[in-house]
PDB file of C-alpha atoms in Angstrom:
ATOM      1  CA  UNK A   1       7.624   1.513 -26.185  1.00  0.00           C
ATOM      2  CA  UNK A   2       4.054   0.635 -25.057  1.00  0.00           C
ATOM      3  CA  UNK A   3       2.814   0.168 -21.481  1.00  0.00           C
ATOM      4  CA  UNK A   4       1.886  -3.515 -20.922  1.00  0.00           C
ATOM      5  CA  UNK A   5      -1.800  -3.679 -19.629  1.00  0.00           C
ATOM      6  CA  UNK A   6      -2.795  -3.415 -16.351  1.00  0.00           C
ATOM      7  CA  UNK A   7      -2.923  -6.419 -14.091  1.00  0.00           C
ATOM      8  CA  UNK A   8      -5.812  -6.488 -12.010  1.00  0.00           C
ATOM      9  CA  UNK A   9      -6.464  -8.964  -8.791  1.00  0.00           C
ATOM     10  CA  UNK A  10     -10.146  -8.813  -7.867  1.00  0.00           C
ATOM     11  CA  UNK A  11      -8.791 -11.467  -4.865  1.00  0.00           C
ATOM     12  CA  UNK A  12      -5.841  -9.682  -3.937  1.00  0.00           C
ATOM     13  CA  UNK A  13      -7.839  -6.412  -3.603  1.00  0.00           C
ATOM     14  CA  UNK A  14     -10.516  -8.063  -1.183  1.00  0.00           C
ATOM     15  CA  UNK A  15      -7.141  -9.630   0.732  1.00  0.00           C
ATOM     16  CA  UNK A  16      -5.848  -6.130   1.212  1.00  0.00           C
ATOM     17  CA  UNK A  17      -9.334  -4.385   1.886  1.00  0.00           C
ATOM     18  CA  UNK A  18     -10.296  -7.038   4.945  1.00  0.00           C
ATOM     19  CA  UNK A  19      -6.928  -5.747   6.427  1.00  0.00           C
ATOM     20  CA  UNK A  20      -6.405  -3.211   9.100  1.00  0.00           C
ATOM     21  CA  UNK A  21      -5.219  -0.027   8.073  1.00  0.00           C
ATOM     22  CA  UNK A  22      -1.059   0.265   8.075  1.00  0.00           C
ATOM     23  CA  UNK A  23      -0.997   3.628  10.103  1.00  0.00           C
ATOM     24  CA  UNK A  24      -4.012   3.116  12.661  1.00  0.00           C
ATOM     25  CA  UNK A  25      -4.795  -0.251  12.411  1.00  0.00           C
ATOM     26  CA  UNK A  26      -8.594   0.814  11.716  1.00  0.00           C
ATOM     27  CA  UNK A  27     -10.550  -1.834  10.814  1.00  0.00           C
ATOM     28  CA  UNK A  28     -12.501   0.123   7.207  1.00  0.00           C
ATOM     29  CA  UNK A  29      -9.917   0.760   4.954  1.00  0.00           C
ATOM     30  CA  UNK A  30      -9.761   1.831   1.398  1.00  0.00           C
ATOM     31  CA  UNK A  31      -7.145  -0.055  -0.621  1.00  0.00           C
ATOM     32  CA  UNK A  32      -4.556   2.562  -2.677  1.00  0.00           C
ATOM     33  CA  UNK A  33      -2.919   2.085  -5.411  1.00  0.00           C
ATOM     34  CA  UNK A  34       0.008   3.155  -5.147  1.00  0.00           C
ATOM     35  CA  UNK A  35       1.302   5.593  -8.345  1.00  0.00           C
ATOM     36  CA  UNK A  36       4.961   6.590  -7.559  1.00  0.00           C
ATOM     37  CA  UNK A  37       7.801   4.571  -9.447  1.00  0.00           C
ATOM     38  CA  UNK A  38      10.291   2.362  -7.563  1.00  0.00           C
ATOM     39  CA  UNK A  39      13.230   1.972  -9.850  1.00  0.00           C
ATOM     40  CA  UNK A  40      14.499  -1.142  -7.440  1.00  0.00           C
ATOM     41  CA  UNK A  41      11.797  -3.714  -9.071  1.00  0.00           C
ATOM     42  CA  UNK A  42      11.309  -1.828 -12.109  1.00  0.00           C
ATOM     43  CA  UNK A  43       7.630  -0.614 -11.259  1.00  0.00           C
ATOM     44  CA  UNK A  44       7.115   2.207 -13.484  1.00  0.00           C
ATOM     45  CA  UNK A  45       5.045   5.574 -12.460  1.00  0.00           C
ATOM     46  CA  UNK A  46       1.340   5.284 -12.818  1.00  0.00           C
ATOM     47  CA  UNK A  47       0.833   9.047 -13.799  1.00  0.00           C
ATOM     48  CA  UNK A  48      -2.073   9.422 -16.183  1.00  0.00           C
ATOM     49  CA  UNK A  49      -5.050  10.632 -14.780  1.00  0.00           C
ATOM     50  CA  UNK A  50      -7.745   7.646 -13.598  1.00  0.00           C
ATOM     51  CA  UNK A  51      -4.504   5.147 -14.527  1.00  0.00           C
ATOM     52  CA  UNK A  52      -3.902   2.974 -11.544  1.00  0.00           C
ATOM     53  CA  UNK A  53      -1.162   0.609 -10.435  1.00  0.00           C
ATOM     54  CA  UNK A  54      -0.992  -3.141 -11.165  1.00  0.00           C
ATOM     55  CA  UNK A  55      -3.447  -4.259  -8.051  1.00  0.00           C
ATOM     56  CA  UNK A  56      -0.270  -6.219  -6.316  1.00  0.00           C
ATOM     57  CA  UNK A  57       0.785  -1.955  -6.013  1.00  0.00           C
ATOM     58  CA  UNK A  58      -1.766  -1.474  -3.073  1.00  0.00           C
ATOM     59  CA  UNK A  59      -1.904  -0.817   0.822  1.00  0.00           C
ATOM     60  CA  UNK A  60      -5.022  -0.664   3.151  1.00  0.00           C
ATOM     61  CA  UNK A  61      -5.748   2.949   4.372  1.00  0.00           C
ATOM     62  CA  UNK A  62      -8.158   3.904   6.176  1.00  0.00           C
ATOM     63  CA  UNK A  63     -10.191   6.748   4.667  1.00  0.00           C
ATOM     64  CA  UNK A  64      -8.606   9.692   6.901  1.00  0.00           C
ATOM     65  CA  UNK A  65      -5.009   8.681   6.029  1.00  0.00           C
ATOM     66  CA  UNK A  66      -5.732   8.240   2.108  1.00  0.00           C
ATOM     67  CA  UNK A  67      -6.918  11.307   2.016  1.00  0.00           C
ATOM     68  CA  UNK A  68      -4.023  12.300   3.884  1.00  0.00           C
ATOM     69  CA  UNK A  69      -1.813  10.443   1.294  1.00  0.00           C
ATOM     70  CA  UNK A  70      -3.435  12.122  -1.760  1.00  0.00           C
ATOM     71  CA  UNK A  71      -3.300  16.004  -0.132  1.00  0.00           C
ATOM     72  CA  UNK A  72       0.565  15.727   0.424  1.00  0.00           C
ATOM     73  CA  UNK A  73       1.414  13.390  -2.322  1.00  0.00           C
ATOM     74  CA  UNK A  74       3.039   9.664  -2.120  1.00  0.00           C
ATOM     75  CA  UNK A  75       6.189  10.188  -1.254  1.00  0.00           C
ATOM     76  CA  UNK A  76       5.973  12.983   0.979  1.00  0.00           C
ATOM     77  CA  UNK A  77       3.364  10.893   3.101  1.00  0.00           C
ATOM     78  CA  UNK A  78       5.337   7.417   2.973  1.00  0.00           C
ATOM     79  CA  UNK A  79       8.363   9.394   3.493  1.00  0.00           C
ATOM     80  CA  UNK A  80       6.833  10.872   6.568  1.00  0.00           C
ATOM     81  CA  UNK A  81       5.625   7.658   7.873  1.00  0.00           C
ATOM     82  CA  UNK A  82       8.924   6.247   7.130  1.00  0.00           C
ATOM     83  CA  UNK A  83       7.460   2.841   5.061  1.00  0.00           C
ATOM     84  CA  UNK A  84       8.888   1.193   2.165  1.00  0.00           C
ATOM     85  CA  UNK A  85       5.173   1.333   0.397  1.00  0.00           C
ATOM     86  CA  UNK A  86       6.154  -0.807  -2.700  1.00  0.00           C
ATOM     87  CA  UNK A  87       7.890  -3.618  -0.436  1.00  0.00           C
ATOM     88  CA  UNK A  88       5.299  -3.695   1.633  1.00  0.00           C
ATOM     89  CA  UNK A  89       2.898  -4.202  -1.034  1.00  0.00           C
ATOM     90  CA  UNK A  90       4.602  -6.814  -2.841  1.00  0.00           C
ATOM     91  CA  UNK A  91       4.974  -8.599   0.730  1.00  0.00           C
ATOM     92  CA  UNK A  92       1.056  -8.572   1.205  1.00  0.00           C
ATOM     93  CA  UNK A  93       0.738  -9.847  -2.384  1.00  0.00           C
ATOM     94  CA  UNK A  94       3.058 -13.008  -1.936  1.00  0.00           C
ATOM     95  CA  UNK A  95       0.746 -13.194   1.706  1.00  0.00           C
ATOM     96  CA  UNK A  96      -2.846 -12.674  -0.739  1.00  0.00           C
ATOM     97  CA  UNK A  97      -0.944 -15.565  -2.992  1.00  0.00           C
ATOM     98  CA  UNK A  98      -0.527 -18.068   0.045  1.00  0.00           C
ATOM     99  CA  UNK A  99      -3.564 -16.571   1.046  1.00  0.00           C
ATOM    100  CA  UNK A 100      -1.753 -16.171   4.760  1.00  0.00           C
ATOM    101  CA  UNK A 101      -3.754 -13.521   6.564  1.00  0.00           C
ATOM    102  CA  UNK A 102      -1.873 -14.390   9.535  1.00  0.00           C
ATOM    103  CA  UNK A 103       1.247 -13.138   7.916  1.00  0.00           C
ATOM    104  CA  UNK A 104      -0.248 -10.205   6.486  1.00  0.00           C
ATOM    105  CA  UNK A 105      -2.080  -9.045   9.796  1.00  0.00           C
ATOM    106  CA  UNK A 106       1.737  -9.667  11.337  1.00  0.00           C
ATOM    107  CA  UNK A 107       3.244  -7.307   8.648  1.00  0.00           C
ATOM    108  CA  UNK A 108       1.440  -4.365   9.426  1.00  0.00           C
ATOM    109  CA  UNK A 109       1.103  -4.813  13.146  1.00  0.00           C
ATOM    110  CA  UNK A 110       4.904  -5.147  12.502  1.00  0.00           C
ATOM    111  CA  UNK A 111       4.889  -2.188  10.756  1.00  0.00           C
ATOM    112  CA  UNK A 112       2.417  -0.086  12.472  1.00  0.00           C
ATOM    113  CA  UNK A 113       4.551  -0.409  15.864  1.00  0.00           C
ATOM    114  CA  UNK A 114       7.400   0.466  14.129  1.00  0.00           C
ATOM    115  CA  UNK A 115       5.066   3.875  12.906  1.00  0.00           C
ATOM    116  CA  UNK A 116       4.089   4.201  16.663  1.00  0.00           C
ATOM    117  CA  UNK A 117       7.565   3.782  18.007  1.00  0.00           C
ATOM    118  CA  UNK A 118       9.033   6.242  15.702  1.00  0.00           C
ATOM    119  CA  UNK A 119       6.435   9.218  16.929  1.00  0.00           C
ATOM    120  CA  UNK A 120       7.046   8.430  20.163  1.00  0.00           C
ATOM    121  CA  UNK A 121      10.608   9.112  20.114  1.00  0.00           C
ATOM    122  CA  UNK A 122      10.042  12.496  18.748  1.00  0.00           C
TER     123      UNK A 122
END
């Protein structure tokens, strides 16, 4: 069975880049793609080397905690942050279709108190 071609979103990934970054809330962010499969909406594993993710896949990073993400590997890192990184995703791309920043910027404030919350209490 072939792999359908990549979808690619040149407005989605400017939506996601002029967001805040989803563990800091830094204001430069790179936008990842994220690779790892998620069985519950059928999004297969982006594996090959240079193959990316379908551009609704991504999440603004900032360039400390991409870096991060790509020395301990996806789902060690989202694990460890405790975010559901394809939900998310697919949330900011239904906010990049409405084009509702507001909603977006709530989402990861949302989730980036959440983040905060959970260090705290450890």
């Amino acid at each position: 069975m072939q792999r359908r071609p990549r979808k690619s979103d040149k407005a989605h990934l400017a939506f996601v880049a002029s967001r805040p970054c989803l563990i800091c809330g830094t204001n430069f962010v790179d936008v990842h793609h994220i690779k790892m499969a998620d069985a519950r909406i059928c999004k297969p594993q982006s594996s090959n080397i240079g193959m990316k993710a379908d551009d609704r896949y991504t999440l603004p990073l900032c360039r400390t905690h991409h870096e991060q993400l790509h020395r301990e590997g996806e789902r060690k890192f989202w694990g460890g942050h405790h975010v559901d990184a394809c939900l998310l995703a697919l949330c900011l791309y239904s906010c990049s279709m409405s084009d509702d920043g507001e909603e977006a910027d709530r989402l990861i404030t949302t989730a980036s108190y959440a983040l905060q919350a959970m260090r705290e209490a450890t």
